[in-house]
mmCIF file of N, CA and C in Angstrom:
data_model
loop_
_atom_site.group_PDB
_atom_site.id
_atom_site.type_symbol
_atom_site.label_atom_id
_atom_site.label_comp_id
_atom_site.label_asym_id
_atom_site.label_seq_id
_atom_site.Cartn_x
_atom_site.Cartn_y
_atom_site.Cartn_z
ATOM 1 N N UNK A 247 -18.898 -59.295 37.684
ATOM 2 C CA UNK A 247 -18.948 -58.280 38.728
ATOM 3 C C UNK A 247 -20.113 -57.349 38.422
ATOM 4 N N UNK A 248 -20.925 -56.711 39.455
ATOM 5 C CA UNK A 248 -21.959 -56.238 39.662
ATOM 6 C C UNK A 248 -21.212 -54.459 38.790
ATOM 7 N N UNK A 249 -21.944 -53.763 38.237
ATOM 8 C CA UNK A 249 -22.077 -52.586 37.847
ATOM 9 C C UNK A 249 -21.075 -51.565 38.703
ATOM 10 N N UNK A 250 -21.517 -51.638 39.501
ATOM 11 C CA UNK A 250 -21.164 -50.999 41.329
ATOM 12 C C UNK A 250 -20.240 -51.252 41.474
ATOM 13 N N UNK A 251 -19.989 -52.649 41.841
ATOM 14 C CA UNK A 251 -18.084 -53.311 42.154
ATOM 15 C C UNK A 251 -17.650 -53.073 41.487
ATOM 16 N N UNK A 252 -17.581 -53.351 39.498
ATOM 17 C CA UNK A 252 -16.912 -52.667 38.690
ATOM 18 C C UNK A 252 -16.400 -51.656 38.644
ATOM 19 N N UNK A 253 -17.276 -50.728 38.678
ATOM 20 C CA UNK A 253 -16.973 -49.248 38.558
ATOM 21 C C UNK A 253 -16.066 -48.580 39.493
ATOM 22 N N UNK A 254 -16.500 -49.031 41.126
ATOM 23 C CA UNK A 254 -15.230 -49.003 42.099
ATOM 24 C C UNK A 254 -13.966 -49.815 42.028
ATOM 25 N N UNK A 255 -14.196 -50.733 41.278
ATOM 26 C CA UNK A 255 -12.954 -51.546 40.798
ATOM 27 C C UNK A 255 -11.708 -50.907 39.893
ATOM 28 N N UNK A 256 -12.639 -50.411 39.058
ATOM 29 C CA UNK A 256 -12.133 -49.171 37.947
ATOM 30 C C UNK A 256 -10.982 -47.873 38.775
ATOM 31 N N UNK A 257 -12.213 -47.714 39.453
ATOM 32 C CA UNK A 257 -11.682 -46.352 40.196
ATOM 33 C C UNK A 257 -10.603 -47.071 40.626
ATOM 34 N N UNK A 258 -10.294 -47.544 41.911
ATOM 35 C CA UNK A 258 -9.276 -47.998 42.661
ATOM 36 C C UNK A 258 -8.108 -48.015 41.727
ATOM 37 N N UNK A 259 -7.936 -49.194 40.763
ATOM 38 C CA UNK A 259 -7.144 -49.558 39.801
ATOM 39 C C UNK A 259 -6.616 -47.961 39.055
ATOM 40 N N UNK A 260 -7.329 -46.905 39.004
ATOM 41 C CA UNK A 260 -6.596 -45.939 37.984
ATOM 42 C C UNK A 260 -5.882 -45.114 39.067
ATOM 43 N N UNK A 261 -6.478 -45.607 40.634
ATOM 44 C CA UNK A 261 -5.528 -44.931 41.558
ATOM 45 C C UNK A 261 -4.067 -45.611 41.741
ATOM 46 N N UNK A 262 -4.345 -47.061 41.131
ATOM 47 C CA UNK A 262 -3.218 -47.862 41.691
ATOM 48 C C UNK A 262 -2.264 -47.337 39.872
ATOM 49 N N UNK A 263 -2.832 -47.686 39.013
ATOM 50 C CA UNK A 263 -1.525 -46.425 37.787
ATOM 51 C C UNK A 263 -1.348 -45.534 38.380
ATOM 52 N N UNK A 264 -1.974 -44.721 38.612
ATOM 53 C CA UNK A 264 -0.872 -43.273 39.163
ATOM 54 C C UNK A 264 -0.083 -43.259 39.982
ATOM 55 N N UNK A 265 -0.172 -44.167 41.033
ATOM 56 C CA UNK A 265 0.811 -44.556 42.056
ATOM 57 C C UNK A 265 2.125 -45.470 40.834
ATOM 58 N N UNK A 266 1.932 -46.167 40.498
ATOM 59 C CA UNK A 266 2.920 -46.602 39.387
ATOM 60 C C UNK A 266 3.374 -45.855 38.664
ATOM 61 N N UNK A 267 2.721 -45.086 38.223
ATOM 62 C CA UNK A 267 3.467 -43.817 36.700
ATOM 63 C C UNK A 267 4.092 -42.856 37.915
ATOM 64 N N UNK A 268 3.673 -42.922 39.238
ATOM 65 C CA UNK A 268 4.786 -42.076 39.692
ATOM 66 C C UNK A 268 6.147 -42.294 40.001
ATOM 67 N N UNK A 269 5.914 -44.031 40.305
ATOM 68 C CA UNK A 269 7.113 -44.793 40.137
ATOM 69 C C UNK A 269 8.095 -44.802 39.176
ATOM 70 N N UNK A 270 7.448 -44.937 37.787
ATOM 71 C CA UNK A 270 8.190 -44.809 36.731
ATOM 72 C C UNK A 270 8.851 -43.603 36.440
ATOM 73 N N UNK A 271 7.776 -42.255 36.735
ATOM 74 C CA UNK A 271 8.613 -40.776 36.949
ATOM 75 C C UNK A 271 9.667 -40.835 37.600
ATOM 76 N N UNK A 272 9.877 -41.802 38.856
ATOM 77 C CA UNK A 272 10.985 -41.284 39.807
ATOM 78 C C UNK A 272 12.243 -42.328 39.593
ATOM 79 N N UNK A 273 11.579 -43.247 38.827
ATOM 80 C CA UNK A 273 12.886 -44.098 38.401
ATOM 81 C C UNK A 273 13.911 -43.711 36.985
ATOM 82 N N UNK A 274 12.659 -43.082 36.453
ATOM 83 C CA UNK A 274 13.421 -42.205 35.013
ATOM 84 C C UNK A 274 14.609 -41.002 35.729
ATOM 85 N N UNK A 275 13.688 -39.936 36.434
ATOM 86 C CA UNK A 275 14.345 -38.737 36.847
ATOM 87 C C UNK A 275 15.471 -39.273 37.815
ATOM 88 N N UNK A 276 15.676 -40.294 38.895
ATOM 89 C CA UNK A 276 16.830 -40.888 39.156
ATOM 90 C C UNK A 276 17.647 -41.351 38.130
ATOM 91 N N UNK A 277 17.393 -42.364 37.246
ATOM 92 C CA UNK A 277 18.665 -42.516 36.071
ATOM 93 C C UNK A 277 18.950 -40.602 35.495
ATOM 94 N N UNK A 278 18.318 -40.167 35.050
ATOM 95 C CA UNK A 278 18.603 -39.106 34.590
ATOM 96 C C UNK A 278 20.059 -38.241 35.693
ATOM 97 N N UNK A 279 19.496 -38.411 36.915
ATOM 98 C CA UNK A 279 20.362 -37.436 37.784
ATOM 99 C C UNK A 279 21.756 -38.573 38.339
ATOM 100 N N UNK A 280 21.945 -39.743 37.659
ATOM 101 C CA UNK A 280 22.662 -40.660 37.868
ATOM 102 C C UNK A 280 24.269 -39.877 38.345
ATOM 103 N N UNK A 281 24.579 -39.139 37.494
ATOM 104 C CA UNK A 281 25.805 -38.407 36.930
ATOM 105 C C UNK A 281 25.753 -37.238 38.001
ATOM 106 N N UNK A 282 24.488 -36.990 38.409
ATOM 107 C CA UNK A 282 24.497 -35.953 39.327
ATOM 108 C C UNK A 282 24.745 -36.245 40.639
ATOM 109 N N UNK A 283 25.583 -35.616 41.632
ATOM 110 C CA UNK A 283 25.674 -35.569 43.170
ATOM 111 C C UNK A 283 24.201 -35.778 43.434
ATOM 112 N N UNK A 284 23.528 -34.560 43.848
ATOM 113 C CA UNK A 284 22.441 -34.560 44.418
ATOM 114 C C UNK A 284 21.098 -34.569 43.400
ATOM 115 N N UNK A 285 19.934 -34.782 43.905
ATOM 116 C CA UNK A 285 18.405 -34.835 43.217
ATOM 117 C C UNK A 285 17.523 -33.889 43.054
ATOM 118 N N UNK A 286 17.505 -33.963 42.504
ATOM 119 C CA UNK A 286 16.416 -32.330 42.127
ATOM 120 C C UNK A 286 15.164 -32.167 43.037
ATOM 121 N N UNK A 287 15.226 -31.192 43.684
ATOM 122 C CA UNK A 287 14.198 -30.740 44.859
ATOM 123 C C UNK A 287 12.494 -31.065 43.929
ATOM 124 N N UNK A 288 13.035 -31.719 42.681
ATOM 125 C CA UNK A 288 11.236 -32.089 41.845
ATOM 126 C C UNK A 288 11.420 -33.194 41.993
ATOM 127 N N UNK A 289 12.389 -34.120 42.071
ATOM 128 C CA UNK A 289 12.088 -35.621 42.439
ATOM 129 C C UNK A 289 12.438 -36.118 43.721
ATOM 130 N N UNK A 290 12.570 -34.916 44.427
ATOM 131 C CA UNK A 290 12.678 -35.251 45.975
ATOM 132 C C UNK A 290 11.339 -35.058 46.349
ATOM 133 N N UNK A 291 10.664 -34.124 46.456
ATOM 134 C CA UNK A 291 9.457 -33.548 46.649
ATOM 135 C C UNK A 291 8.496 -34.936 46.099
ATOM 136 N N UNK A 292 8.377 -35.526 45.055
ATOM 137 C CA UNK A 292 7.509 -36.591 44.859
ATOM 138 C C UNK A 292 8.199 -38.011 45.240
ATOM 139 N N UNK A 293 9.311 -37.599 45.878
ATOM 140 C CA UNK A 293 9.681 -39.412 46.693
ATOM 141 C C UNK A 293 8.613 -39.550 48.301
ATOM 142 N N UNK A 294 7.880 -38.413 47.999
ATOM 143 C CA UNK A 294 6.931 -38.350 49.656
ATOM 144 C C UNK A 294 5.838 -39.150 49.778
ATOM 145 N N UNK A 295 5.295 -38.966 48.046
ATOM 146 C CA UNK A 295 4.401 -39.328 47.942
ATOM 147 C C UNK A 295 4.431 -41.280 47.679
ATOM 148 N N UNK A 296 5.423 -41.642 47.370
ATOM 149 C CA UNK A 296 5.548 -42.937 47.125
ATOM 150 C C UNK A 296 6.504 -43.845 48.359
ATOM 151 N N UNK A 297 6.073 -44.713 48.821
ATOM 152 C CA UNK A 297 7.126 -45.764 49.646
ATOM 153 C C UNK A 297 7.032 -47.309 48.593
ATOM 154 N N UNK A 298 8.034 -47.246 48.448
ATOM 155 C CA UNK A 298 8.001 -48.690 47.845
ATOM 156 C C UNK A 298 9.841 -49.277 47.568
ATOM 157 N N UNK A 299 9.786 -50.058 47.743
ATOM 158 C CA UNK A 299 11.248 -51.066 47.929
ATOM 159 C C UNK A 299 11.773 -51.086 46.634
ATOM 160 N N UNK A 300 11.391 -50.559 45.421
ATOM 161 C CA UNK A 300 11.955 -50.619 44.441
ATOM 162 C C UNK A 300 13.200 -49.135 44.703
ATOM 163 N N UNK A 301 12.057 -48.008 45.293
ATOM 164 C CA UNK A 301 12.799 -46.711 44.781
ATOM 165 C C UNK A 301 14.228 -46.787 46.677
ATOM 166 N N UNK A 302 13.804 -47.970 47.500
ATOM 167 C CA UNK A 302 14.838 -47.935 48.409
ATOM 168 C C UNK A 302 16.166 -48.604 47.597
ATOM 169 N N UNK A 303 16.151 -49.552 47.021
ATOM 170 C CA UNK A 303 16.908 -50.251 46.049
ATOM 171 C C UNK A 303 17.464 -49.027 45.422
ATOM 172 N N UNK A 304 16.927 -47.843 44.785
ATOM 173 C CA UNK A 304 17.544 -46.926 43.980
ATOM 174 C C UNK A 304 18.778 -46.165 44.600
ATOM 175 N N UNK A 305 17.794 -45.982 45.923
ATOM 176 C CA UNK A 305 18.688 -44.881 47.000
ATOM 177 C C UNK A 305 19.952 -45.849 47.652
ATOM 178 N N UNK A 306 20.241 -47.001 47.895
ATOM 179 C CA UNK A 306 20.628 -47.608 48.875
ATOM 180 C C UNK A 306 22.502 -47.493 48.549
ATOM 181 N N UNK A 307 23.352 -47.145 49.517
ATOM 182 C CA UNK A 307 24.460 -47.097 49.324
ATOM 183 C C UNK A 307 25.504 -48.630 48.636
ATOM 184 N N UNK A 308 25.758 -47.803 47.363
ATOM 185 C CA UNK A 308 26.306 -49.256 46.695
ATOM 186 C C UNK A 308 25.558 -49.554 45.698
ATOM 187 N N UNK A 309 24.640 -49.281 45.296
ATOM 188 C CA UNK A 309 23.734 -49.682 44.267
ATOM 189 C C UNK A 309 24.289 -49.613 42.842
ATOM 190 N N UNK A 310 24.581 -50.585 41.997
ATOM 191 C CA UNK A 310 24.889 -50.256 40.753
ATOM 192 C C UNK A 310 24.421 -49.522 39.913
ATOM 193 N N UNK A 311 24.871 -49.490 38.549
ATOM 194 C CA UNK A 311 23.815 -48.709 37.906
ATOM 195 C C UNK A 311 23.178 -49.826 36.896
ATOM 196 N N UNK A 312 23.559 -51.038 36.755
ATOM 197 C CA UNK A 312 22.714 -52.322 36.875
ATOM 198 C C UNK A 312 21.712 -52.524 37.942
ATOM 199 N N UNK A 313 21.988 -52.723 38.929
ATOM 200 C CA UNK A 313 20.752 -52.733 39.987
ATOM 201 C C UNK A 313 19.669 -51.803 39.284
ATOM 202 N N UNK A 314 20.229 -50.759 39.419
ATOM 203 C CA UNK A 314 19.121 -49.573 39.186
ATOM 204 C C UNK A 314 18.525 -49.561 37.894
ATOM 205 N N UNK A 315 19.381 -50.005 37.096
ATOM 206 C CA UNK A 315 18.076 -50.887 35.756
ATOM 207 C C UNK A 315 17.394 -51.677 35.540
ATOM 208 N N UNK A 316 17.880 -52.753 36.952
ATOM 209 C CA UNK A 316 16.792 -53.718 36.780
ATOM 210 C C UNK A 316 15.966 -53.215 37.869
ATOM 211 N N UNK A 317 15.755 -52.301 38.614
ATOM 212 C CA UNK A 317 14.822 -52.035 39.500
ATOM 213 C C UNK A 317 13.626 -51.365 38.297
ATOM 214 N N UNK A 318 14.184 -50.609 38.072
ATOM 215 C CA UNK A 318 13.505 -49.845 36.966
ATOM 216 C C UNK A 318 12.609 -50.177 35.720
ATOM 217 N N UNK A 319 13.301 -51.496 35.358
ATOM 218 C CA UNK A 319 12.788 -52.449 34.186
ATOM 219 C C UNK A 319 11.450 -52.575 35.209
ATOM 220 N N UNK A 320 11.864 -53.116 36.292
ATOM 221 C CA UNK A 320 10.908 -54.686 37.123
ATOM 222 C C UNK A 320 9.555 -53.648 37.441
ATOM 223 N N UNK A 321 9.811 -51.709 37.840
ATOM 224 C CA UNK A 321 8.767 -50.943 37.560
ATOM 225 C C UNK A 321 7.706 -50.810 36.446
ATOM 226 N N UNK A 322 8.310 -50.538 35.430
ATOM 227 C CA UNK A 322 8.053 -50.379 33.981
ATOM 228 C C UNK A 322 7.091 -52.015 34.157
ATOM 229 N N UNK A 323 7.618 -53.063 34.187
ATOM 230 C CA UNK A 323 6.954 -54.163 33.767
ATOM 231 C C UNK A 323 5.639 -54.029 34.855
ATOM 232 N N UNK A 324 5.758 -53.905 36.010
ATOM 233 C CA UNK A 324 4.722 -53.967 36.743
ATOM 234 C C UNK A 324 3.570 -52.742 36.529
ATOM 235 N N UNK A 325 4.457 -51.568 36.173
ATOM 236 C CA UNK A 325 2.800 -50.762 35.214
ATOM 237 C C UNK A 325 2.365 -51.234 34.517
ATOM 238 N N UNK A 326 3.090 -51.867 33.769
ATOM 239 C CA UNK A 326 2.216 -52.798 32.533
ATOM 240 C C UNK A 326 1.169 -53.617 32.622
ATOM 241 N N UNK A 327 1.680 -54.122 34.047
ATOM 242 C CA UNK A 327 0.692 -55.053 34.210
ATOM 243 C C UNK A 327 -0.803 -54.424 34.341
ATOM 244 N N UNK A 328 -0.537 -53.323 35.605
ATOM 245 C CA UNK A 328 -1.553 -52.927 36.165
ATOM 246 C C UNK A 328 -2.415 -52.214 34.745
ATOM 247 N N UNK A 329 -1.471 -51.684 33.921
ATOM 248 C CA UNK A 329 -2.508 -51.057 32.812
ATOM 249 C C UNK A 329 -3.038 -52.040 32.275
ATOM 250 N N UNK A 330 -3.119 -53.416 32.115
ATOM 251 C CA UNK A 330 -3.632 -54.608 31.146
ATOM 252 C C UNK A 330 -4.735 -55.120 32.214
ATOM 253 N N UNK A 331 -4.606 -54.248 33.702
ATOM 254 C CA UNK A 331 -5.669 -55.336 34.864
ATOM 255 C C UNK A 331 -6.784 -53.959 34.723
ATOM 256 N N UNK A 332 -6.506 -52.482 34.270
ATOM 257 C CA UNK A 332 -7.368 -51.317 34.429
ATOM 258 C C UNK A 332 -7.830 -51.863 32.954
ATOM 259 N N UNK A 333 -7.548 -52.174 31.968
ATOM 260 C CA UNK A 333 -7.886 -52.365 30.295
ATOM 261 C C UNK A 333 -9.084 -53.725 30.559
ATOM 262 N N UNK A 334 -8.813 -54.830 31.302
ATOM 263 C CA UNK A 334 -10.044 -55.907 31.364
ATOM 264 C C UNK A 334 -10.722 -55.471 32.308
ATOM 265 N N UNK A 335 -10.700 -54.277 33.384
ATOM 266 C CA UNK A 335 -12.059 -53.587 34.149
ATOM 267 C C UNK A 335 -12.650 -52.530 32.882
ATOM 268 N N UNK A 336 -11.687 -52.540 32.341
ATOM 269 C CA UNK A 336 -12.582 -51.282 31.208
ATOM 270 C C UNK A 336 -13.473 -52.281 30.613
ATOM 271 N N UNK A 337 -13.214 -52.973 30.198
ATOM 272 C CA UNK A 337 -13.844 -54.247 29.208
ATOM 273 C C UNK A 337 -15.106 -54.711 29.943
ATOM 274 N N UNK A 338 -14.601 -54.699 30.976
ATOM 275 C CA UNK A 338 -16.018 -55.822 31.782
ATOM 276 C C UNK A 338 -16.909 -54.395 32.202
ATOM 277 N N UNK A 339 -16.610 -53.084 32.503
ATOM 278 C CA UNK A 339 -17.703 -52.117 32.977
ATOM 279 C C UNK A 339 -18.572 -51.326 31.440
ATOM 280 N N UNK A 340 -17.988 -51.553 30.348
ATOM 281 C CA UNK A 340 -18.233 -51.586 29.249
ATOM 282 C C UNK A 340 -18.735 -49.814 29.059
ATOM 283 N N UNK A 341 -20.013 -49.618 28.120
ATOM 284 C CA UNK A 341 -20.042 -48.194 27.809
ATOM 285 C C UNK A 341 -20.881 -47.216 28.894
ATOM 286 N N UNK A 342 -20.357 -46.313 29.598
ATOM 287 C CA UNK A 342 -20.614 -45.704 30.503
ATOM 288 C C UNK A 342 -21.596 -44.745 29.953
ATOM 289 N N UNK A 343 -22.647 -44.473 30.440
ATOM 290 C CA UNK A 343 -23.790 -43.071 30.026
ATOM 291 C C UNK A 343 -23.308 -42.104 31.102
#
């Protein structure tokens, strides 16, 4: 990949972790409030910013608290990924001046 594509490649990708680590924030602070009735107006406030079918799985009436660990795992694993796909754009755009 060209210098250019890289580097926007880069970018994109550290937008696509933060969209994930927010995932993982809201799947932690849900187990956390498990025990709780309602959600804390701090992890309500950042469910705005994210749509994704993992955190509907969290909310959905009936949901175990198995479900909701493996939703959570299947998060966790998929940041992983994305941090190992931002780690070989780091590799290939190499030392930045």
């Amino acid at each position: 990949i060209e210098c250019g594509k890289c580097l926007e490649a880069f970018s994109v990708q550290l937008v696509i972790l933060a969209i994930w680590r927010q995932a993982v924030n809201i799947c932690h602070a849900q187990a956390a409030s498990a025990s709780e009735p309602n959600l804390s107006q701090e992890t309500v406030g950042r469910r705005g910013h994210i749509t994704s079918h993992y955190i509907d799985i969290l909310d959905a009436p009936g949901t175990t608290a198995l479900e909701g660990q493996v939703a959570c795992s299947t998060i966790e694993k998929d940041f992983l990924l994305e941090v190992g796909r931002a780690e070989e754009l780091a590799r290939e755009l190499g030392p930045v001046d």
